[in-house]
mmCIF file of C-alpha atoms and ligand atoms in Angstrom:
data_model
loop_
_atom_site.group_PDB
_atom_site.id
_atom_site.type_symbol
_atom_site.label_atom_id
_atom_site.label_comp_id
_atom_site.label_asym_id
_atom_site.label_seq_id
_atom_site.Cartn_x
_atom_site.Cartn_y
_atom_site.Cartn_z
ATOM 1 C CA MET R 8 10.948 190.416 5.021
ATOM 2 C CA ILE R 9 9.216 187.042 4.849
ATOM 3 C CA ASN R 10 7.104 186.046 7.828
ATOM 4 C CA VAL R 11 5.632 182.642 8.602
ATOM 5 C CA THR R 12 2.330 183.937 7.277
ATOM 6 C CA LYS R 13 0.835 187.032 5.734
ATOM 7 C CA THR R 14 -2.758 188.136 6.047
ATOM 8 C CA PHE R 15 -4.718 188.015 2.802
ATOM 9 C CA PHE R 16 -6.101 191.450 1.947
ATOM 10 C CA PRO R 17 -8.926 191.404 -0.595
ATOM 11 C CA PRO R 18 -8.969 194.277 -3.123
ATOM 12 C CA ILE R 19 -10.002 197.299 -1.056
ATOM 13 C CA ALA R 20 -12.856 198.211 -3.423
ATOM 14 C CA GLU R 21 -14.461 194.844 -2.665
ATOM 15 C CA TYR R 22 -14.219 195.461 1.065
ATOM 16 C CA GLN R 23 -15.529 199.008 0.651
ATOM 17 C CA ALA R 24 -18.533 197.739 -1.307
ATOM 18 C CA GLN R 25 -19.394 195.460 1.632
ATOM 19 C CA VAL R 26 -18.832 198.253 4.149
ATOM 20 C CA GLN R 27 -21.116 200.509 2.091
ATOM 21 C CA ARG R 28 -23.901 197.992 2.716
ATOM 22 C CA ILE R 29 -23.402 198.425 6.473
ATOM 23 C CA TRP R 30 -23.814 202.197 6.076
ATOM 24 C CA ASN R 31 -26.914 201.644 3.956
ATOM 25 C CA ASN R 32 -28.351 199.329 6.608
ATOM 26 C CA GLN R 33 -27.275 201.537 9.530
ATOM 27 C CA TRP R 34 -26.755 198.337 11.515
ATOM 28 C CA LEU R 35 -23.402 197.483 13.049
ATOM 29 C CA THR R 36 -23.723 194.367 15.207
ATOM 30 C CA ASN R 37 -26.108 191.870 16.906
ATOM 31 C CA ARG R 38 -26.334 189.474 13.966
ATOM 32 C CA GLY R 39 -26.809 191.913 11.136
ATOM 33 C CA ALA R 40 -27.496 191.172 7.491
ATOM 34 C CA LEU R 41 -23.847 190.740 6.501
ATOM 35 C CA VAL R 42 -23.053 188.252 9.266
ATOM 36 C CA LYS R 43 -26.161 186.240 8.391
ATOM 37 C CA GLU R 44 -25.218 186.310 4.711
ATOM 38 C CA LEU R 45 -21.682 185.189 5.597
ATOM 39 C CA GLU R 46 -23.144 182.256 7.517
ATOM 40 C CA GLU R 47 -25.243 181.226 4.500
ATOM 41 C CA LYS R 48 -22.263 181.509 2.137
ATOM 42 C CA LEU R 49 -20.021 179.548 4.496
ATOM 43 C CA LYS R 50 -22.629 176.808 4.871
ATOM 44 C CA GLU R 51 -22.641 176.418 1.130
ATOM 45 C CA TYR R 52 -18.868 176.696 0.718
ATOM 46 C CA LEU R 53 -18.143 174.178 3.471
ATOM 47 C CA SER R 54 -21.151 171.910 2.822
ATOM 48 C CA VAL R 55 -22.264 172.018 6.446
ATOM 49 C CA THR R 56 -25.830 172.168 7.689
ATOM 50 C CA ASN R 57 -25.223 174.674 10.477
ATOM 51 C CA ILE R 58 -22.742 177.317 11.557
ATOM 52 C CA LEU R 59 -22.662 180.072 14.135
ATOM 53 C CA VAL R 60 -20.132 182.752 13.226
ATOM 54 C CA MET R 61 -18.623 184.305 16.340
ATOM 55 C CA ASN R 62 -16.113 186.902 17.502
ATOM 56 C CA ASN R 63 -13.083 184.594 17.619
ATOM 57 C CA GLY R 64 -12.029 180.956 17.799
ATOM 58 C CA THR R 65 -11.531 180.818 21.571
ATOM 59 C CA ILE R 66 -14.955 181.790 22.919
ATOM 60 C CA PRO R 67 -16.697 178.912 21.079
ATOM 61 C CA ILE R 68 -14.343 176.431 22.784
ATOM 62 C CA GLN R 69 -15.099 178.054 26.135
ATOM 63 C CA ILE R 70 -18.843 177.977 25.532
ATOM 64 C CA ALA R 71 -18.665 174.298 24.546
ATOM 65 C CA LEU R 72 -16.669 173.506 27.689
ATOM 66 C CA LYS R 73 -18.992 175.591 29.862
ATOM 67 C CA ILE R 74 -21.964 173.547 28.665
ATOM 68 C CA LEU R 75 -20.365 170.108 28.267
ATOM 69 C CA GLY R 76 -17.318 170.169 30.534
ATOM 70 C CA ASN R 77 -19.134 170.352 33.859
ATOM 71 C CA GLU R 78 -15.896 171.450 35.609
ATOM 72 C CA GLY R 79 -14.578 167.917 35.109
ATOM 73 C CA GLU R 80 -11.485 166.437 33.540
ATOM 74 C CA ILE R 81 -10.949 167.147 29.864
ATOM 75 C CA ILE R 82 -8.751 164.796 27.879
ATOM 76 C CA THR R 83 -6.706 166.942 25.536
ATOM 77 C CA THR R 84 -3.618 167.284 23.396
ATOM 78 C CA PRO R 85 -0.444 168.988 24.596
ATOM 79 C CA PHE R 86 0.453 169.930 21.015
ATOM 80 C CA SER R 87 -1.764 172.844 20.016
ATOM 81 C CA TYR R 88 -1.990 176.593 20.381
ATOM 82 C CA VAL R 89 -2.183 177.731 24.010
ATOM 83 C CA ALA R 90 -5.870 178.685 23.611
ATOM 84 C CA THR R 91 -6.881 175.009 23.677
ATOM 85 C CA THR R 92 -5.488 174.417 27.176
ATOM 86 C CA ALA R 93 -6.251 177.921 28.423
ATOM 87 C CA ALA R 94 -9.938 177.494 27.547
ATOM 88 C CA ILE R 95 -10.073 174.358 29.719
ATOM 89 C CA VAL R 96 -8.466 176.040 32.717
ATOM 90 C CA TRP R 97 -10.506 179.231 32.210
ATOM 91 C CA GLU R 98 -13.692 177.167 32.417
ATOM 92 C CA HIS R 99 -12.583 175.598 35.737
ATOM 93 C CA CYS R 100 -12.050 172.229 34.131
ATOM 94 C CA THR R 101 -8.852 170.182 34.467
ATOM 95 C CA PRO R 102 -6.733 169.383 31.419
ATOM 96 C CA VAL R 103 -5.605 165.758 31.313
ATOM 97 C CA PHE R 104 -2.998 165.452 28.612
ATOM 98 C CA VAL R 105 -2.579 162.484 26.325
ATOM 99 C CA ASP R 106 0.589 162.381 24.237
ATOM 100 C CA ILE R 107 0.555 162.764 20.448
ATOM 101 C CA HIS R 108 1.268 160.527 17.504
ATOM 102 C CA PRO R 109 4.859 161.168 16.350
ATOM 103 C CA GLU R 110 3.969 161.546 12.652
ATOM 104 C CA TYR R 111 0.396 162.869 12.520
ATOM 105 C CA LEU R 112 1.050 165.103 15.580
ATOM 106 C CA THR R 113 -2.591 164.725 16.628
ATOM 107 C CA ILE R 114 -3.627 163.195 19.965
ATOM 108 C CA ASP R 115 -2.619 159.519 20.177
ATOM 109 C CA GLU R 116 -6.021 157.851 20.307
ATOM 110 C CA THR R 117 -4.507 154.575 21.539
ATOM 111 C CA LYS R 118 -3.576 156.310 24.808
ATOM 112 C CA ILE R 119 -6.919 157.988 25.492
ATOM 113 C CA GLU R 120 -8.726 155.183 27.333
ATOM 114 C CA ALA R 121 -5.974 154.875 29.947
ATOM 115 C CA ALA R 122 -6.522 158.551 30.848
ATOM 116 C CA ILE R 123 -10.272 158.304 31.434
ATOM 117 C CA THR R 124 -11.478 158.532 35.047
ATOM 118 C CA SER R 125 -14.898 158.936 36.674
ATOM 119 C CA LYS R 126 -14.376 162.726 36.441
ATOM 120 C CA THR R 127 -13.765 162.799 32.687
ATOM 121 C CA THR R 128 -16.483 164.682 30.814
ATOM 122 C CA CYS R 129 -15.039 165.547 27.392
ATOM 123 C CA ILE R 130 -12.309 164.934 24.878
ATOM 124 C CA LEU R 131 -10.989 168.203 23.393
ATOM 125 C CA ALA R 132 -8.676 167.382 20.499
ATOM 126 C CA THR R 133 -7.055 169.637 17.900
ATOM 127 C CA HIS R 134 -6.850 168.917 14.167
ATOM 128 C CA VAL R 135 -3.395 170.387 14.350
ATOM 129 C CA PHE R 136 -2.125 172.050 11.148
ATOM 130 C CA GLY R 137 -5.442 171.009 9.575
ATOM 131 C CA ASN R 138 -4.541 167.323 9.961
ATOM 132 C CA PRO R 139 -7.581 165.399 11.251
ATOM 133 C CA CYS R 140 -7.416 163.419 14.481
ATOM 134 C CA ASN R 141 -8.395 159.754 14.299
ATOM 135 C CA LEU R 142 -12.087 160.627 14.270
ATOM 136 C CA GLU R 143 -13.481 157.093 14.147
ATOM 137 C CA VAL R 144 -11.533 155.810 17.138
ATOM 138 C CA ILE R 145 -12.011 158.959 19.226
ATOM 139 C CA GLU R 146 -15.756 158.940 18.665
ATOM 140 C CA ALA R 147 -16.030 155.222 19.418
ATOM 141 C CA ILE R 148 -14.171 155.732 22.724
ATOM 142 C CA ALA R 149 -16.414 158.685 23.568
ATOM 143 C CA ALA R 150 -19.560 156.672 22.844
ATOM 144 C CA LYS R 151 -18.321 153.744 24.943
ATOM 145 C CA HIS R 152 -17.525 155.952 27.965
ATOM 146 C CA ASN R 153 -20.362 158.430 27.511
ATOM 147 C CA LEU R 154 -18.058 161.401 26.875
ATOM 148 C CA LYS R 155 -18.563 164.452 24.679
ATOM 149 C CA VAL R 156 -16.154 165.278 21.861
ATOM 150 C CA ILE R 157 -15.100 168.827 21.053
ATOM 151 C CA TYR R 158 -12.723 169.432 18.163
ATOM 152 C CA ASP R 159 -10.573 172.535 18.091
ATOM 153 C CA ALA R 160 -10.607 172.821 14.302
ATOM 154 C CA ALA R 161 -9.065 176.309 14.272
ATOM 155 C CA HIS R 162 -6.637 175.245 11.505
ATOM 156 C CA ALA R 163 -9.033 173.105 9.537
ATOM 157 C CA PHE R 164 -11.072 175.496 7.373
ATOM 158 C CA GLY R 165 -12.140 173.646 4.224
ATOM 159 C CA VAL R 166 -10.656 170.286 5.241
ATOM 160 C CA THR R 167 -12.731 167.238 4.394
ATOM 161 C CA TYR R 168 -12.382 163.760 5.852
ATOM 162 C CA ASN R 169 -14.012 160.856 4.080
ATOM 163 C CA ASN R 170 -15.617 163.395 1.692
ATOM 164 C CA LYS R 171 -17.353 165.162 4.557
ATOM 165 C CA SER R 172 -16.550 168.525 6.135
ATOM 166 C CA ILE R 173 -14.249 168.125 9.124
ATOM 167 C CA PHE R 174 -16.599 170.473 10.989
ATOM 168 C CA ASP R 175 -19.316 167.815 10.802
ATOM 169 C CA TYR R 176 -17.503 165.585 13.290
ATOM 170 C CA GLY R 177 -17.768 165.567 17.071
ATOM 171 C CA ASP R 178 -20.465 167.007 19.298
ATOM 172 C CA VAL R 179 -18.989 170.437 18.655
ATOM 173 C CA SER R 180 -16.319 171.724 16.276
ATOM 174 C CA THR R 181 -14.842 175.187 16.382
ATOM 175 C CA CYS R 182 -12.850 177.254 13.913
ATOM 176 C CA SER R 183 -10.821 180.471 14.037
ATOM 177 C CA PHE R 184 -11.151 183.242 11.471
ATOM 178 C CA HIS R 185 -8.245 185.224 12.909
ATOM 179 C CA ALA R 186 -6.239 187.329 10.436
ATOM 180 C CA THR R 187 -3.422 184.770 10.432
ATOM 181 C CA LYS R 188 -5.683 181.857 9.610
ATOM 182 C CA LEU R 189 -6.541 180.453 6.175
ATOM 183 C CA PHE R 190 -9.912 182.186 5.882
ATOM 184 C CA HIS R 191 -10.339 185.270 8.025
ATOM 185 C CA THR R 192 -12.644 188.049 9.162
ATOM 186 C CA GLY R 193 -9.874 190.031 10.922
ATOM 187 C CA GLU R 194 -10.921 188.574 14.260
ATOM 188 C CA GLY R 195 -13.579 185.905 14.160
ATOM 189 C CA GLY R 196 -14.445 182.266 14.503
ATOM 190 C CA ALA R 197 -17.233 179.755 14.290
ATOM 191 C CA LEU R 198 -19.009 177.010 16.123
ATOM 192 C CA PHE R 199 -20.508 173.906 14.504
ATOM 193 C CA CYS R 200 -22.921 171.616 16.281
ATOM 194 C CA LYS R 201 -25.393 169.155 14.801
ATOM 195 C CA ASP R 202 -27.595 168.521 17.833
ATOM 196 C CA GLU R 203 -30.500 170.956 17.794
ATOM 197 C CA SER R 204 -30.924 171.459 21.539
ATOM 198 C CA LEU R 205 -27.182 171.774 22.183
ATOM 199 C CA ARG R 206 -26.940 174.265 19.335
ATOM 200 C CA HIS R 207 -29.762 176.271 20.861
ATOM 201 C CA LYS R 208 -27.946 176.411 24.226
ATOM 202 C CA MET R 209 -24.744 177.522 22.546
ATOM 203 C CA PHE R 210 -26.596 180.123 20.539
ATOM 204 C CA TYR R 211 -28.080 181.881 23.563
ATOM 205 C CA SER R 212 -24.809 181.479 25.464
ATOM 206 C CA HIS R 213 -23.012 183.554 22.831
ATOM 207 C CA ASN R 214 -25.486 186.429 23.339
ATOM 208 C CA PHE R 215 -25.465 186.920 27.135
ATOM 209 C CA GLY R 216 -28.121 184.212 27.526
ATOM 210 C CA HIS R 217 -30.832 186.483 26.065
ATOM 211 C CA ASN R 218 -34.235 185.035 25.287
ATOM 212 C CA GLY R 219 -35.716 188.242 23.916
ATOM 213 C CA PRO R 220 -34.928 191.607 25.505
ATOM 214 C CA LEU R 221 -36.231 190.932 29.024
ATOM 215 C CA ASP R 222 -35.841 187.220 29.583
ATOM 216 C CA PHE R 223 -32.790 184.962 29.938
ATOM 217 C CA HIS R 224 -32.355 181.290 29.160
ATOM 218 C CA GLY R 225 -29.303 181.059 31.378
ATOM 219 C CA LEU R 226 -25.745 182.226 31.769
ATOM 220 C CA GLY R 227 -24.124 183.731 28.713
ATOM 221 C CA ILE R 228 -21.179 185.711 27.431
ATOM 222 C CA ASN R 229 -20.596 188.063 24.497
ATOM 223 C CA GLY R 230 -19.454 185.975 21.539
ATOM 224 C CA LYS R 231 -21.009 188.128 18.832
ATOM 225 C CA ILE R 232 -19.171 189.300 15.745
ATOM 226 C CA SER R 233 -19.732 192.736 14.233
ATOM 227 C CA GLU R 234 -20.809 193.625 10.709
ATOM 228 C CA LEU R 235 -17.351 195.105 10.015
ATOM 229 C CA SER R 236 -15.856 191.660 10.442
ATOM 230 C CA GLY R 237 -18.721 190.173 8.444
ATOM 231 C CA ALA R 238 -17.806 192.557 5.613
ATOM 232 C CA MET R 239 -14.210 191.311 5.667
ATOM 233 C CA GLY R 240 -15.395 187.699 5.551
ATOM 234 C CA LEU R 241 -17.657 188.391 2.577
ATOM 235 C CA ALA R 242 -14.769 190.130 0.799
ATOM 236 C CA VAL R 243 -12.264 187.331 1.493
ATOM 237 C CA LEU R 244 -14.465 184.299 0.783
ATOM 238 C CA PRO R 245 -14.615 184.711 -3.035
ATOM 239 C CA HIS R 246 -10.794 184.486 -3.077
ATOM 240 C CA MET R 247 -10.525 181.128 -1.317
ATOM 241 C CA GLU R 248 -9.822 179.208 -4.502
ATOM 242 C CA PHE R 249 -6.972 181.581 -5.354
ATOM 243 C CA ILE R 250 -5.615 181.377 -1.784
ATOM 244 C CA LEU R 251 -5.737 177.573 -1.750
ATOM 245 C CA ASN R 252 -4.148 177.231 -5.194
ATOM 246 C CA GLN R 253 -1.310 179.558 -4.240
ATOM 247 C CA ARG R 254 -0.724 177.698 -0.979
ATOM 248 C CA LYS R 255 -0.775 174.334 -2.720
ATOM 249 C CA GLN R 256 1.842 175.604 -5.145
ATOM 250 C CA VAL R 257 4.118 176.706 -2.283
ATOM 251 C CA VAL R 258 3.663 173.343 -0.535
ATOM 252 C CA ASP R 259 4.539 171.537 -3.776
ATOM 253 C CA TRP R 260 7.721 173.612 -4.141
ATOM 254 C CA TYR R 261 8.750 172.787 -0.574
ATOM 255 C CA THR R 262 8.011 169.110 -1.145
ATOM 256 C CA GLU R 263 10.097 169.140 -4.294
ATOM 257 C CA HIS R 264 13.081 171.122 -3.035
ATOM 258 C CA LEU R 265 13.504 170.572 0.706
ATOM 259 C CA ASP R 266 16.365 168.394 1.875
ATOM 260 C CA PHE R 267 14.472 165.562 3.554
ATOM 261 C CA SER R 268 17.673 164.062 4.901
ATOM 262 C CA LYS R 269 17.714 167.082 7.202
ATOM 263 C CA VAL R 270 14.033 167.664 8.015
ATOM 264 C CA LYS R 271 10.916 165.531 8.168
ATOM 265 C CA SER R 272 7.451 166.698 7.214
ATOM 266 C CA ILE R 273 4.286 165.519 8.903
ATOM 267 C CA LYS R 274 2.023 162.746 7.709
ATOM 268 C CA ILE R 275 -1.448 163.824 6.601
ATOM 269 C CA ARG R 276 -4.143 161.355 7.607
ATOM 270 C CA GLU R 277 -5.570 159.029 4.984
ATOM 271 C CA LYS R 278 -8.946 159.968 3.405
ATOM 272 C CA THR R 279 -8.185 163.657 4.004
ATOM 273 C CA GLN R 280 -8.494 166.558 1.611
ATOM 274 C CA TRP R 281 -6.005 168.876 3.306
ATOM 275 C CA ASN R 282 -6.016 172.705 3.230
ATOM 276 C CA TYR R 283 -2.297 173.641 3.038
ATOM 277 C CA SER R 284 -2.659 175.697 6.190
ATOM 278 C CA TYR R 285 0.865 175.267 7.624
ATOM 279 C CA TYR R 286 4.171 173.771 6.555
ATOM 280 C CA PRO R 287 5.770 172.290 9.673
ATOM 281 C CA VAL R 288 9.163 170.609 9.414
ATOM 282 C CA ILE R 289 10.783 168.574 12.165
ATOM 283 C CA PHE R 290 14.539 168.658 12.762
ATOM 284 C CA GLU R 291 16.586 165.910 14.357
ATOM 285 C CA THR R 292 17.629 168.144 17.231
ATOM 286 C CA GLU R 293 16.621 171.473 18.713
ATOM 287 C CA ALA R 294 20.188 172.690 18.144
ATOM 288 C CA GLN R 295 19.727 172.137 14.394
ATOM 289 C CA LEU R 296 16.437 173.993 14.474
ATOM 290 C CA LEU R 297 18.008 176.954 16.262
ATOM 291 C CA LYS R 298 20.878 177.049 13.780
ATOM 292 C CA VAL R 299 18.541 177.049 10.786
ATOM 293 C CA GLN R 300 16.289 179.628 12.421
ATOM 294 C CA ALA R 301 19.280 181.945 12.992
ATOM 295 C CA VAL R 302 20.450 181.585 9.383
ATOM 296 C CA LEU R 303 16.956 182.332 8.061
ATOM 297 C CA ASN R 304 16.453 185.261 10.444
ATOM 298 C CA GLU R 305 19.689 186.779 9.172
ATOM 299 C CA GLN R 306 18.122 186.851 5.699
ATOM 300 C CA GLN R 307 14.976 188.475 7.143
ATOM 301 C CA ILE R 308 13.015 185.211 6.933
ATOM 302 C CA PHE R 309 10.993 184.465 10.055
ATOM 303 C CA PRO R 310 9.566 180.954 10.414
ATOM 304 C CA ARG R 311 7.757 180.305 13.722
ATOM 305 C CA ARG R 312 8.144 177.662 16.380
ATOM 306 C CA TYR R 313 4.582 176.341 16.182
ATOM 307 C CA PHE R 314 3.877 174.891 18.646
ATOM 308 C CA TYR R 315 6.286 175.585 21.437
ATOM 309 C CA PRO R 316 6.285 174.847 24.295
ATOM 310 C CA SER R 317 4.375 171.618 24.741
ATOM 311 C CA LEU R 318 1.267 172.707 26.658
ATOM 312 C CA ASN R 319 1.691 170.227 29.517
ATOM 313 C CA THR R 320 4.710 172.336 30.538
ATOM 314 C CA VAL R 321 3.000 175.743 30.765
ATOM 315 C CA GLU R 322 2.748 177.050 34.292
ATOM 316 C CA PHE R 323 -1.052 176.902 34.624
ATOM 317 C CA SER R 324 -1.620 173.434 33.179
ATOM 318 C CA LYS R 325 0.183 171.229 35.749
ATOM 319 C CA GLY R 326 0.496 168.424 33.227
ATOM 320 C CA GLU R 327 2.453 165.212 33.434
ATOM 321 C CA CYS R 328 5.476 164.588 31.236
ATOM 322 C CA MET R 329 4.556 164.061 27.556
ATOM 323 C CA PRO R 330 7.752 162.775 25.952
ATOM 324 C CA ILE R 331 6.668 162.807 22.302
ATOM 325 C CA SER R 332 4.953 166.177 22.384
ATOM 326 C CA GLU R 333 7.839 167.784 24.285
ATOM 327 C CA SER R 334 10.337 166.331 21.864
ATOM 328 C CA ILE R 335 8.398 167.412 18.759
ATOM 329 C CA ALA R 336 7.666 170.868 20.201
ATOM 330 C CA SER R 337 11.401 171.452 20.664
ATOM 331 C CA ARG R 338 12.206 170.435 17.069
ATOM 332 C CA VAL R 339 9.337 171.726 14.903
ATOM 333 C CA LEU R 340 9.438 174.876 12.823
ATOM 334 C CA CYS R 341 6.659 176.189 10.571
ATOM 335 C CA LEU R 342 8.067 177.528 7.319
ATOM 336 C CA PRO R 343 6.605 180.574 5.555
ATOM 337 C CA LEU R 344 3.399 179.686 3.735
ATOM 338 C CA TYR R 345 0.943 182.141 2.221
ATOM 339 C CA ALA R 346 -0.521 183.284 -1.061
ATOM 340 C CA GLY R 347 2.008 185.431 -2.907
ATOM 341 C CA LEU R 348 5.279 183.669 -2.064
ATOM 342 C CA ASN R 349 7.206 182.985 -5.239
ATOM 343 C CA LYS R 350 9.395 180.128 -6.336
ATOM 344 C CA GLU R 351 12.696 182.000 -5.888
ATOM 345 C CA GLU R 352 11.791 182.715 -2.273
ATOM 346 C CA ILE R 353 10.979 179.069 -1.594
ATOM 347 C CA LEU R 354 14.144 177.869 -3.337
ATOM 348 C CA SER R 355 16.162 180.292 -1.253
ATOM 349 C CA ILE R 356 14.543 179.063 1.980
ATOM 350 C CA CYS R 357 15.197 175.429 0.983
ATOM 351 C CA ASN R 358 18.783 176.264 0.117
ATOM 352 C CA LEU R 359 19.442 178.106 3.378
ATOM 353 C CA ILE R 360 18.034 175.134 5.322
ATOM 354 C CA SER R 361 20.237 172.665 3.478
ATOM 355 C CA ILE R 362 23.474 174.646 3.958
ATOM 356 C CA ALA R 363 22.827 175.801 7.554
HETATM 357 C C1 LIG Q 146 -5.832 180.387 16.475
HETATM 358 C C2 LIG Q 146 -6.184 179.263 17.374
HETATM 359 C C3 LIG Q 146 -7.172 179.338 18.353
HETATM 360 C C4 LIG Q 146 -7.793 180.636 18.790
HETATM 361 O O1 LIG Q 146 -8.427 181.311 17.796
HETATM 362 P P1 LIG Q 146 -8.674 182.891 17.955
HETATM 363 O O2 LIG Q 146 -9.584 183.195 16.819
HETATM 364 O O3 LIG Q 146 -7.340 183.559 17.839
HETATM 365 O O4 LIG Q 146 -9.309 183.112 19.279
HETATM 366 C C5 LIG Q 146 -7.539 178.200 19.044
HETATM 367 N N1 LIG Q 146 -6.930 177.016 18.806
HETATM 368 C C6 LIG Q 146 -5.948 176.889 17.889
HETATM 369 C C7 LIG Q 146 -5.357 175.546 17.652
HETATM 370 C C8 LIG Q 146 -5.519 178.012 17.164
HETATM 371 O O5 LIG Q 146 -4.510 177.898 16.304
#
């Protein structure tokens, strides 16, 4: 069976060696030595000045919205994982959708200003499939209208834009270290924020608001990650070069052998060093997609409809019609992409797509 993705498992001895350190330390959570070491190693690997490693990639978005959203309107993309929109609604803010660019699939920055009202507080945009949004234009609009920018960078581990980490952009960037993501800690995530006082607020918010054992800065939640997850991160991180090389190879095979008269791939933004995190292809019609999906499923190959449905159509979002996002969401399929897929498997997938 070939799934859309497959979790990378480091050699078990390497994980056990990290877990042994937890037993030696007799310390299981509340920012232990392994989590702090993972933060230092990630800072170096990603070339960022700050990082807060957390329990998943959703809570950091919620914390950012809690602090910056002010229960106002949040301009956001309808083409993302459901967590992006759900975080807005969960934090009693209102999602205001702006349609996406038909080739980059990121929020269409030229349509953002028309959606701004006196209630708008933030722009929450996703670097979908690791493809950066138009950072310059989004940040110029935010500066002009005094809005905050939060990037859901869940897919963007290791991506650089203009030779700078993608996580360095925006007021806040977040990432997911879920088992299905490029780099993982089982469950986990991270928050990036350059402003010192904002970072301080976010830091106490992720630990119940604690300011020492008896005092509280303010409202908080539990966003802490345990040492067991830290151990997984430390065991996976040394394999990132291998993981990226393998993924690049698979992407190159797809690019070489797919029938591009039948499917279109997305356009990666200029000045981007991409991370090969997903391989979305767009069919001409949903009927074609369903036909190809059925043929692949029959051979025990399971691509996924990322992202479907368009988030303006989910019951809790009450969004307006987003023609491009709805159209793309009905026609996009992510093909299997992970370290360990071999050339025969990719050729077979390409062949099944072309004859379906
Ligand atoms: C995976 C994902 C999240 C949520 O991350 P978790 O770690 O699963 O909480 C948020 N946004 C996007 C775009 C994602 O793909």
